[in-house]
PDB file of C-alpha atoms in Angstrom:
ATOM      1  CA  MET T  46     -20.314   4.130  15.660  1.00  0.00           C
ATOM      2  CA  GLY T  47     -22.690   6.848  14.559  1.00  0.00           C
ATOM      3  CA  PRO T  48     -22.487  10.470  13.410  1.00  0.00           C
ATOM      4  CA  ASP T  49     -20.011  12.996  14.779  1.00  0.00           C
ATOM      5  CA  PRO T  50     -22.044  16.049  15.881  1.00  0.00           C
ATOM      6  CA  ARG T  51     -18.983  18.299  15.602  1.00  0.00           C
ATOM      7  CA  LEU T  52     -18.175  17.408  11.991  1.00  0.00           C
ATOM      8  CA  LYS T  53     -20.773  19.615  10.280  1.00  0.00           C
ATOM      9  CA  TRP T  54     -19.711  22.665  12.281  1.00  0.00           C
ATOM     10  CA  ILE T  55     -16.003  22.091  11.593  1.00  0.00           C
ATOM     11  CA  VAL T  56     -16.725  21.718   7.872  1.00  0.00           C
ATOM     12  CA  CYS T  57     -18.841  24.890   7.826  1.00  0.00           C
ATOM     13  CA  MET T  58     -16.044  26.788   9.553  1.00  0.00           C
ATOM     14  CA  MET T  59     -13.457  25.532   7.023  1.00  0.00           C
ATOM     15  CA  VAL T  60     -15.665  26.488   4.082  1.00  0.00           C
ATOM     16  CA  LEU T  61     -16.174  29.983   5.525  1.00  0.00           C
ATOM     17  CA  ILE T  62     -12.417  30.340   6.092  1.00  0.00           C
ATOM     18  CA  GLN T  63     -11.799  29.581   2.420  1.00  0.00           C
ATOM     19  CA  PHE T  64     -14.536  32.025   1.381  1.00  0.00           C
ATOM     20  CA  LEU T  65     -12.737  34.689   3.426  1.00  0.00           C
ATOM     21  CA  ALA T  66      -9.437  33.676   1.800  1.00  0.00           C
ATOM     22  CA  PHE T  67     -11.013  34.109  -1.654  1.00  0.00           C
ATOM     23  CA  TYR T  68     -11.877  37.679  -0.723  1.00  0.00           C
ATOM     24  CA  LEU T  69      -8.443  38.412   0.731  1.00  0.00           C
ATOM     25  CA  VAL T  70      -6.376  37.102  -2.199  1.00  0.00           C
ATOM     26  CA  LYS T  71      -8.300  38.945  -4.913  1.00  0.00           C
ATOM     27  CA  ASP T  72      -6.200  42.107  -4.507  1.00  0.00           C
ATOM     28  CA  LEU T  73      -2.806  40.480  -3.812  1.00  0.00           C
ATOM     29  CA  ASP T  74       0.127  40.390  -6.234  1.00  0.00           C
ATOM     30  CA  TRP T  75       0.350  37.117  -8.119  1.00  0.00           C
ATOM     31  CA  LYS T  76       3.501  36.048  -6.274  1.00  0.00           C
ATOM     32  CA  TRP T  77       1.619  36.251  -2.971  1.00  0.00           C
ATOM     33  CA  VAL T  78      -1.402  34.506  -4.450  1.00  0.00           C
ATOM     34  CA  LEU T  79       0.846  31.585  -5.398  1.00  0.00           C
ATOM     35  CA  PHE T  80       2.613  31.645  -2.021  1.00  0.00           C
ATOM     36  CA  TRP T  81      -0.619  31.496  -0.016  1.00  0.00           C
ATOM     37  CA  THR T  82      -2.027  28.939  -2.424  1.00  0.00           C
ATOM     38  CA  TYR T  83       0.642  26.409  -1.418  1.00  0.00           C
ATOM     39  CA  ALA T  84       1.260  27.555   2.162  1.00  0.00           C
ATOM     40  CA  PHE T  85      -2.392  27.747   3.217  1.00  0.00           C
ATOM     41  CA  GLY T  86      -4.947  26.967   0.521  1.00  0.00           C
ATOM     42  CA  SER T  87      -3.474  23.570  -0.348  1.00  0.00           C
ATOM     43  CA  CYS T  88      -3.630  22.477   3.300  1.00  0.00           C
ATOM     44  CA  ILE T  89      -7.255  23.548   3.740  1.00  0.00           C
ATOM     45  CA  ASN T  90      -8.382  22.059   0.446  1.00  0.00           C
ATOM     46  CA  HIS T  91      -6.710  18.715   1.072  1.00  0.00           C
ATOM     47  CA  SER T  92      -8.294  18.708   4.504  1.00  0.00           C
ATOM     48  CA  MET T  93     -11.648  19.409   2.842  1.00  0.00           C
ATOM     49  CA  THR T  94     -11.229  16.336   0.616  1.00  0.00           C
ATOM     50  CA  LEU T  95     -10.787  14.282   3.778  1.00  0.00           C
ATOM     51  CA  ALA T  96     -13.859  15.912   5.280  1.00  0.00           C
ATOM     52  CA  ILE T  97     -15.722  14.657   2.210  1.00  0.00           C
ATOM     53  CA  HIS T  98     -14.198  11.234   2.904  1.00  0.00           C
ATOM     54  CA  GLU T  99     -15.706  11.403   6.385  1.00  0.00           C
ATOM     55  CA  ILE T 100     -19.082  12.518   5.044  1.00  0.00           C
ATOM     56  CA  SER T 101     -19.076   9.661   2.498  1.00  0.00           C
ATOM     57  CA  HIS T 102     -19.384   7.323   5.501  1.00  0.00           C
ATOM     58  CA  ASN T 103     -22.492   9.271   6.625  1.00  0.00           C
ATOM     59  CA  THR T 104     -20.748  10.574   9.740  1.00  0.00           C
ATOM     60  CA  ALA T 105     -22.154  14.111   9.403  1.00  0.00           C
ATOM     61  CA  PHE T 106     -25.865  13.302   9.785  1.00  0.00           C
ATOM     62  CA  GLY T 107     -25.996   9.521  10.195  1.00  0.00           C
ATOM     63  CA  ASN T 108     -27.259   6.688   8.001  1.00  0.00           C
ATOM     64  CA  ASN T 109     -30.906   7.640   8.520  1.00  0.00           C
ATOM     65  CA  ARG T 110     -30.284  10.934   6.708  1.00  0.00           C
ATOM     66  CA  ALA T 111     -28.102   9.653   3.900  1.00  0.00           C
ATOM     67  CA  MET T 112     -29.171  12.323   1.397  1.00  0.00           C
ATOM     68  CA  TRP T 113     -28.371  15.076   3.875  1.00  0.00           C
ATOM     69  CA  ASN T 114     -24.809  13.744   3.838  1.00  0.00           C
ATOM     70  CA  ARG T 115     -24.721  13.763   0.014  1.00  0.00           C
ATOM     71  CA  TRP T 116     -25.853  17.390  -0.258  1.00  0.00           C
ATOM     72  CA  PHE T 117     -23.610  18.470   2.603  1.00  0.00           C
ATOM     73  CA  ALA T 118     -20.660  16.865   0.795  1.00  0.00           C
ATOM     74  CA  MET T 119     -21.446  19.067  -2.227  1.00  0.00           C
ATOM     75  CA  PHE T 120     -21.352  22.088   0.088  1.00  0.00           C
ATOM     76  CA  ALA T 121     -17.958  20.949   1.439  1.00  0.00           C
ATOM     77  CA  ASN T 122     -16.843  20.506  -2.176  1.00  0.00           C
ATOM     78  CA  LEU T 123     -17.369  24.194  -3.046  1.00  0.00           C
ATOM     79  CA  PRO T 124     -13.935  25.606  -2.023  1.00  0.00           C
ATOM     80  CA  ILE T 125     -12.146  22.691  -3.724  1.00  0.00           C
ATOM     81  CA  GLY T 126     -13.264  23.800  -7.188  1.00  0.00           C
ATOM     82  CA  LEU T 127     -13.312  20.306  -8.721  1.00  0.00           C
ATOM     83  CA  PRO T 128     -16.709  18.525  -8.564  1.00  0.00           C
ATOM     84  CA  TYR T 129     -15.955  15.114  -7.163  1.00  0.00           C
ATOM     85  CA  SER T 130     -17.842  14.473  -3.917  1.00  0.00           C
ATOM     86  CA  ALA T 131     -20.696  12.449  -5.472  1.00  0.00           C
ATOM     87  CA  SER T 132     -18.377  10.227  -7.510  1.00  0.00           C
ATOM     88  CA  PHE T 133     -15.940   9.771  -4.641  1.00  0.00           C
ATOM     89  CA  LYS T 134     -18.608   8.260  -2.418  1.00  0.00           C
ATOM     90  CA  ARG T 135     -19.536   5.636  -5.025  1.00  0.00           C
ATOM     91  CA  TYR T 136     -15.965   4.510  -5.642  1.00  0.00           C
ATOM     92  CA  HIS T 137     -14.773   4.783  -2.058  1.00  0.00           C
ATOM     93  CA  LEU T 138     -17.306   2.306  -0.714  1.00  0.00           C
ATOM     94  CA  ASP T 139     -16.097  -0.163  -3.361  1.00  0.00           C
ATOM     95  CA  HIS T 140     -12.580   0.386  -2.006  1.00  0.00           C
ATOM     96  CA  HIS T 141     -13.721  -0.649   1.473  1.00  0.00           C
ATOM     97  CA  ARG T 142     -15.840  -3.567   0.321  1.00  0.00           C
ATOM     98  CA  TYR T 143     -13.299  -4.968  -2.192  1.00  0.00           C
ATOM     99  CA  LEU T 144      -9.894  -3.683  -1.037  1.00  0.00           C
ATOM    100  CA  GLY T 145      -7.399  -4.334  -3.815  1.00  0.00           C
ATOM    101  CA  GLY T 146     -10.056  -5.888  -6.024  1.00  0.00           C
ATOM    102  CA  ASP T 147      -8.882  -6.126  -9.634  1.00  0.00           C
ATOM    103  CA  GLY T 148     -11.116  -3.993 -11.852  1.00  0.00           C
ATOM    104  CA  VAL T 149     -13.130  -2.667  -8.906  1.00  0.00           C
ATOM    105  CA  ASP T 150     -10.883  -0.805  -6.444  1.00  0.00           C
ATOM    106  CA  VAL T 151      -9.757   2.313  -8.330  1.00  0.00           C
ATOM    107  CA  ASP T 152      -7.225   3.072  -5.594  1.00  0.00           C
ATOM    108  CA  ILE T 153      -5.047   0.441  -7.316  1.00  0.00           C
ATOM    109  CA  PRO T 154      -2.758   2.038  -9.952  1.00  0.00           C
ATOM    110  CA  THR T 155      -3.177   1.006 -13.576  1.00  0.00           C
ATOM    111  CA  GLU T 156      -0.694  -1.300 -15.284  1.00  0.00           C
ATOM    112  CA  PHE T 157       0.712   1.702 -17.175  1.00  0.00           C
ATOM    113  CA  GLU T 158       1.441   3.542 -13.922  1.00  0.00           C
ATOM    114  CA  GLY T 159       3.241   0.527 -12.486  1.00  0.00           C
ATOM    115  CA  TRP T 160       5.232  -0.047 -15.659  1.00  0.00           C
ATOM    116  CA  PHE T 161       6.220   3.546 -16.442  1.00  0.00           C
ATOM    117  CA  PHE T 162       6.723   5.243 -13.058  1.00  0.00           C
ATOM    118  CA  CYS T 163       9.471   2.916 -11.872  1.00  0.00           C
ATOM    119  CA  THR T 164      12.539   5.171 -11.529  1.00  0.00           C
ATOM    120  CA  ARG T 165      13.191   7.752  -8.817  1.00  0.00           C
ATOM    121  CA  PHE T 166      12.537  10.719 -11.100  1.00  0.00           C
ATOM    122  CA  ARG T 167       9.415   9.169 -12.610  1.00  0.00           C
ATOM    123  CA  LYS T 168       8.040   8.317  -9.156  1.00  0.00           C
ATOM    124  CA  PHE T 169       8.641  11.946  -8.181  1.00  0.00           C
ATOM    125  CA  VAL T 170       6.626  13.073 -11.227  1.00  0.00           C
ATOM    126  CA  TRP T 171       3.928  10.481 -10.430  1.00  0.00           C
ATOM    127  CA  ILE T 172       3.449  11.941  -6.946  1.00  0.00           C
ATOM    128  CA  ILE T 173       3.132  15.455  -8.392  1.00  0.00           C
ATOM    129  CA  LEU T 174       0.490  14.165 -10.812  1.00  0.00           C
ATOM    130  CA  GLN T 175      -1.522  12.210  -8.227  1.00  0.00           C
ATOM    131  CA  PRO T 176      -4.673  14.360  -8.713  1.00  0.00           C
ATOM    132  CA  LEU T 177      -4.623  13.607 -12.442  1.00  0.00           C
ATOM    133  CA  PHE T 178      -4.335   9.855 -11.972  1.00  0.00           C
ATOM    134  CA  TYR T 179      -7.016   9.745  -9.279  1.00  0.00           C
ATOM    135  CA  ALA T 180      -9.326  11.584 -11.700  1.00  0.00           C
ATOM    136  CA  ILE T 181      -8.776   9.417 -14.788  1.00  0.00           C
ATOM    137  CA  ARG T 182      -8.182   6.026 -13.123  1.00  0.00           C
ATOM    138  CA  PRO T 183     -11.891   5.280 -12.503  1.00  0.00           C
ATOM    139  CA  LEU T 184     -12.599   5.851 -16.205  1.00  0.00           C
ATOM    140  CA  CYS T 185      -9.971   3.249 -17.105  1.00  0.00           C
ATOM    141  CA  ILE T 186     -10.528   0.637 -14.380  1.00  0.00           C
ATOM    142  CA  ASN T 187     -14.190   0.759 -13.381  1.00  0.00           C
ATOM    143  CA  PRO T 188     -16.328   3.231 -15.372  1.00  0.00           C
ATOM    144  CA  LYS T 189     -19.860   3.659 -14.045  1.00  0.00           C
ATOM    145  CA  PRO T 190     -23.030   5.274 -15.424  1.00  0.00           C
ATOM    146  CA  ILE T 191     -23.417   8.908 -14.421  1.00  0.00           C
ATOM    147  CA  THR T 192     -26.002   9.501 -11.708  1.00  0.00           C
ATOM    148  CA  ARG T 193     -28.265  12.474 -11.055  1.00  0.00           C
ATOM    149  CA  LEU T 194     -26.256  13.306  -7.944  1.00  0.00           C
ATOM    150  CA  GLU T 195     -23.087  13.527 -10.019  1.00  0.00           C
ATOM    151  CA  VAL T 196     -24.811  15.824 -12.516  1.00  0.00           C
ATOM    152  CA  ALA T 197     -26.044  17.970  -9.626  1.00  0.00           C
ATOM    153  CA  ASN T 198     -22.541  18.018  -8.143  1.00  0.00           C
ATOM    154  CA  VAL T 199     -21.084  19.286 -11.427  1.00  0.00           C
ATOM    155  CA  ALA T 200     -23.848  21.876 -11.894  1.00  0.00           C
ATOM    156  CA  VAL T 201     -23.529  23.248  -8.363  1.00  0.00           C
ATOM    157  CA  GLN T 202     -19.730  23.387  -8.529  1.00  0.00           C
ATOM    158  CA  LEU T 203     -19.520  25.033 -11.954  1.00  0.00           C
ATOM    159  CA  SER T 204     -22.132  27.600 -10.909  1.00  0.00           C
ATOM    160  CA  PHE T 205     -20.088  28.419  -7.827  1.00  0.00           C
ATOM    161  CA  ASN T 206     -16.845  28.678  -9.835  1.00  0.00           C
ATOM    162  CA  VAL T 207     -18.458  31.066 -12.353  1.00  0.00           C
ATOM    163  CA  ALA T 208     -19.966  33.171  -9.560  1.00  0.00           C
ATOM    164  CA  LEU T 209     -16.598  33.368  -7.790  1.00  0.00           C
ATOM    165  CA  TYR T 210     -14.891  34.548 -10.985  1.00  0.00           C
ATOM    166  CA  TRP T 211     -17.648  37.079 -11.673  1.00  0.00           C
ATOM    167  CA  LEU T 212     -17.567  38.506  -8.147  1.00  0.00           C
ATOM    168  CA  CYS T 213     -13.842  38.389  -7.331  1.00  0.00           C
ATOM    169  CA  GLY T 214     -11.889  37.845 -10.556  1.00  0.00           C
ATOM    170  CA  ALA T 215      -9.333  35.244 -11.596  1.00  0.00           C
ATOM    171  CA  LYS T 216      -7.030  35.221  -8.559  1.00  0.00           C
ATOM    172  CA  PRO T 217      -9.419  33.484  -6.124  1.00  0.00           C
ATOM    173  CA  VAL T 218     -10.229  30.893  -8.807  1.00  0.00           C
ATOM    174  CA  VAL T 219      -6.524  30.186  -9.327  1.00  0.00           C
ATOM    175  CA  TYR T 220      -6.019  30.057  -5.547  1.00  0.00           C
ATOM    176  CA  MET T 221      -8.870  27.543  -5.267  1.00  0.00           C
ATOM    177  CA  MET T 222      -8.033  25.245  -8.184  1.00  0.00           C
ATOM    178  CA  ALA T 223      -4.249  25.334  -7.803  1.00  0.00           C
ATOM    179  CA  GLY T 224      -4.580  24.803  -4.051  1.00  0.00           C
ATOM    180  CA  SER T 225      -6.477  21.579  -4.660  1.00  0.00           C
ATOM    181  CA  LEU T 226      -4.012  20.301  -7.266  1.00  0.00           C
ATOM    182  CA  LEU T 227      -0.919  21.224  -5.243  1.00  0.00           C
ATOM    183  CA  GLY T 228      -2.378  19.921  -1.993  1.00  0.00           C
ATOM    184  CA  MET T 229      -3.027  16.499  -3.494  1.00  0.00           C
ATOM    185  CA  GLY T 230       0.324  16.363  -5.289  1.00  0.00           C
ATOM    186  CA  LEU T 231       3.788  16.967  -3.812  1.00  0.00           C
ATOM    187  CA  HIS T 232       2.628  18.019  -0.354  1.00  0.00           C
ATOM    188  CA  PRO T 233       3.270  16.660   3.168  1.00  0.00           C
ATOM    189  CA  ILE T 234      -0.388  15.763   3.666  1.00  0.00           C
ATOM    190  CA  SER T 235      -0.493  13.793   0.403  1.00  0.00           C
ATOM    191  CA  GLY T 236       1.866  11.287   1.987  1.00  0.00           C
ATOM    192  CA  HIS T 237      -1.259   9.519   3.229  1.00  0.00           C
ATOM    193  CA  PHE T 238      -1.994   8.354  -0.341  1.00  0.00           C
ATOM    194  CA  ILE T 239       1.200   6.279  -0.252  1.00  0.00           C
ATOM    195  CA  ALA T 240       1.212   5.441   3.448  1.00  0.00           C
ATOM    196  CA  GLU T 241      -2.203   3.805   3.571  1.00  0.00           C
ATOM    197  CA  HIS T 242      -1.806   0.711   1.370  1.00  0.00           C
ATOM    198  CA  TYR T 243       1.609   0.535  -0.321  1.00  0.00           C
ATOM    199  CA  MET T 244       3.597  -2.497   0.836  1.00  0.00           C
ATOM    200  CA  PHE T 245       6.729  -1.102   2.421  1.00  0.00           C
ATOM    201  CA  LEU T 246       6.899  -4.444   4.251  1.00  0.00           C
ATOM    202  CA  LYS T 247       5.912  -7.735   2.650  1.00  0.00           C
ATOM    203  CA  GLY T 248       2.680  -9.103   4.047  1.00  0.00           C
ATOM    204  CA  HIS T 249       1.368  -5.758   5.360  1.00  0.00           C
ATOM    205  CA  GLU T 250      -0.997  -3.913   3.025  1.00  0.00           C
ATOM    206  CA  THR T 251      -2.587  -1.340   5.363  1.00  0.00           C
ATOM    207  CA  TYR T 252      -0.640   0.973   7.674  1.00  0.00           C
ATOM    208  CA  SER T 253      -1.584   3.592  10.234  1.00  0.00           C
ATOM    209  CA  TYR T 254       0.089   6.949  10.807  1.00  0.00           C
ATOM    210  CA  TYR T 255       0.080   8.457  14.290  1.00  0.00           C
ATOM    211  CA  GLY T 256       1.671  11.859  13.668  1.00  0.00           C
ATOM    212  CA  SER T 257       0.476  15.406  14.221  1.00  0.00           C
ATOM    213  CA  LEU T 258      -0.993  15.878  10.727  1.00  0.00           C
ATOM    214  CA  ASN T 259      -3.956  13.784  11.860  1.00  0.00           C
ATOM    215  CA  LEU T 260      -5.181  17.020  13.448  1.00  0.00           C
ATOM    216  CA  LEU T 261      -5.690  18.465   9.937  1.00  0.00           C
ATOM    217  CA  THR T 262      -6.971  15.299   8.277  1.00  0.00           C
ATOM    218  CA  PHE T 263      -9.796  14.013  10.469  1.00  0.00           C
ATOM    219  CA  ASN T 264      -7.535  11.205  11.744  1.00  0.00           C
ATOM    220  CA  VAL T 265      -7.310   9.531   8.343  1.00  0.00           C
ATOM    221  CA  GLY T 266      -3.898   8.322   9.496  1.00  0.00           C
ATOM    222  CA  TYR T 267      -5.635   5.821  11.784  1.00  0.00           C
ATOM    223  CA  HIS T 268      -6.104   3.706   8.698  1.00  0.00           C
ATOM    224  CA  ASN T 269      -6.068   0.176  10.053  1.00  0.00           C
ATOM    225  CA  GLU T 270      -8.634   1.289  12.585  1.00  0.00           C
ATOM    226  CA  HIS T 271     -10.692   2.975   9.853  1.00  0.00           C
ATOM    227  CA  HIS T 272     -10.798  -0.115   7.639  1.00  0.00           C
ATOM    228  CA  ASP T 273     -11.730  -2.292  10.596  1.00  0.00           C
ATOM    229  CA  PHE T 274     -14.557   0.080  11.595  1.00  0.00           C
ATOM    230  CA  PRO T 275     -15.445   2.395   8.675  1.00  0.00           C
ATOM    231  CA  SER T 276     -18.653   3.572  10.383  1.00  0.00           C
ATOM    232  CA  ILE T 277     -16.737   5.088  13.314  1.00  0.00           C
ATOM    233  CA  PRO T 278     -16.010   8.815  12.759  1.00  0.00           C
ATOM    234  CA  GLY T 279     -12.373   9.857  12.525  1.00  0.00           C
ATOM    235  CA  ARG T 280     -12.593  11.804  15.784  1.00  0.00           C
ATOM    236  CA  ARG T 281     -13.212   8.539  17.698  1.00  0.00           C
ATOM    237  CA  LEU T 282     -10.577   6.354  15.989  1.00  0.00           C
ATOM    238  CA  PRO T 283      -7.891   7.137  18.626  1.00  0.00           C
ATOM    239  CA  LEU T 284     -10.327   5.690  21.162  1.00  0.00           C
ATOM    240  CA  VAL T 285     -10.559   2.509  19.066  1.00  0.00           C
ATOM    241  CA  LYS T 286      -6.772   2.182  19.183  1.00  0.00           C
ATOM    242  CA  LYS T 287      -6.801   2.784  22.942  1.00  0.00           C
ATOM    243  CA  ILE T 288      -9.530   0.216  23.604  1.00  0.00           C
ATOM    244  CA  ALA T 289      -7.991  -2.441  21.333  1.00  0.00           C
ATOM    245  CA  SER T 290      -4.319  -1.513  21.707  1.00  0.00           C
ATOM    246  CA  GLU T 291      -3.212  -5.151  21.695  1.00  0.00           C
ATOM    247  CA  TYR T 292      -4.394  -5.403  18.065  1.00  0.00           C
ATOM    248  CA  TYR T 293      -2.726  -2.225  16.784  1.00  0.00           C
ATOM    249  CA  ASP T 294       0.361  -1.352  18.822  1.00  0.00           C
ATOM    250  CA  ASP T 295       2.568  -4.039  17.269  1.00  0.00           C
ATOM    251  CA  LEU T 296       1.558  -3.412  13.646  1.00  0.00           C
ATOM    252  CA  PRO T 297       3.947  -1.510  11.331  1.00  0.00           C
ATOM    253  CA  GLN T 298       3.138   2.197  11.530  1.00  0.00           C
ATOM    254  CA  TYR T 299       4.356   5.641  10.483  1.00  0.00           C
ATOM    255  CA  THR T 300       5.040   8.891  12.295  1.00  0.00           C
ATOM    256  CA  SER T 301       5.968  11.014   9.252  1.00  0.00           C
ATOM    257  CA  TRP T 302       4.179  11.303   5.906  1.00  0.00           C
ATOM    258  CA  VAL T 303       7.098  13.336   4.532  1.00  0.00           C
ATOM    259  CA  LYS T 304       9.413  10.404   5.233  1.00  0.00           C
ATOM    260  CA  VAL T 305       6.918   8.090   3.526  1.00  0.00           C
ATOM    261  CA  LEU T 306       7.118  10.190   0.361  1.00  0.00           C
ATOM    262  CA  TYR T 307      10.917  10.324   0.525  1.00  0.00           C
ATOM    263  CA  ASP T 308      11.289   6.586   1.120  1.00  0.00           C
ATOM    264  CA  PHE T 309       8.862   5.743  -1.675  1.00  0.00           C
ATOM    265  CA  ILE T 310      10.827   7.827  -4.174  1.00  0.00           C
ATOM    266  CA  MET T 311      14.293   6.717  -3.055  1.00  0.00           C
ATOM    267  CA  ASP T 312      13.654   3.002  -2.457  1.00  0.00           C
ATOM    268  CA  ASP T 313      14.196   1.248  -5.785  1.00  0.00           C
ATOM    269  CA  GLN T 314      12.150  -1.733  -4.586  1.00  0.00           C
ATOM    270  CA  LEU T 315       9.000   0.420  -4.358  1.00  0.00           C
ATOM    271  CA  CYS T 316       6.810   1.636  -7.212  1.00  0.00           C
ATOM    272  CA  PRO T 317       3.090   1.917  -8.035  1.00  0.00           C
ATOM    273  CA  TYR T 318       3.092  -1.885  -8.395  1.00  0.00           C
ATOM    274  CA  SER T 319       3.779  -2.222  -4.642  1.00  0.00           C
ATOM    275  CA  ARG T 320       0.164  -3.017  -3.840  1.00  0.00           C
ATOM    276  CA  VAL T 321      -1.848  -6.132  -3.030  1.00  0.00           C
ATOM    277  CA  LYS T 322      -4.143  -6.896  -5.966  1.00  0.00           C
ATOM    278  CA  ARG T 323      -6.897  -9.514  -5.736  1.00  0.00           C
ATOM    279  CA  ARG T 324      -8.969 -11.331  -8.321  1.00  0.00           C
ATOM    280  CA  LEU T 325     -12.508 -11.229  -6.995  1.00  0.00           C
ATOM    281  CA  LYS T 326     -14.712 -14.321  -7.007  1.00  0.00           C
ATOM    282  CA  GLY T 327     -18.478 -14.664  -6.727  1.00  0.00           C
ATOM    283  CA  ASP T 328     -20.994 -11.843  -6.961  1.00  0.00           C
ATOM    284  CA  VAL T 329     -19.538  -8.336  -6.860  1.00  0.00           C
ATOM    285  CA  LYS T 330     -21.981  -5.686  -5.620  1.00  0.00           C
ATOM    286  CA  LEU T 331     -20.922  -2.230  -6.770  1.00  0.00           C
ATOM    287  CA  GLU T 332     -22.170   1.161  -5.600  1.00  0.00           C
TER     288      GLU T 332
END
């Protein structure tokens, strides 16, 4: 456990790469802007959201410098375009503490999602619209008072977006915003949204993925390992699996997020309702 000293430098490099991309796309034809948005920008921006996931566990600077992690997450948020890092941290820790908790864990789809998106075509549309549902679900399931950090996150992000438009025009802004929406929608990396906790097998609610896309996603695929030890940085999760292989090797696992998406759409037994949902008892401590 403890911070990953490489994480802050990797994040800084990714942010600078996107800043360079903003400059390069500003003079391209729109067809090439859209091409590079999906082919490159969506991959980087989805990876940046998972960097923010890492930072939410204080793995950039450690628990003793918690606020450094919060401000650094806002910096990592800049090329994504949508101000969410401060809110994500609050809700994500609830997800770990009360996995599947009714009215608390906003990773659980709403009743409307489970009822409506139940056919193959509707599930396909639901996956495309994942960013929308992840944005509005907290407001429906577990609304929280706005904090100063969230206000700061919005102010910093909107200032950056306006400055980017003023300096480089509309194309980099479209590249940034569309890259985030496409990357978290129908995209190979977004298979992790489904793979992590949807019950493809009865009795198993958390699954790990051991494919090559872990290289772009800070090992978020090592999801059983992550939920067992959320304070261990993603870079060290393969070591957890190696040390405790007898606990993980025989669990159901994936090697392809694309196949996860395909199976979820095509299997008529699966839908947004395919989650474990718990009624919480006793005191519930929220972030």
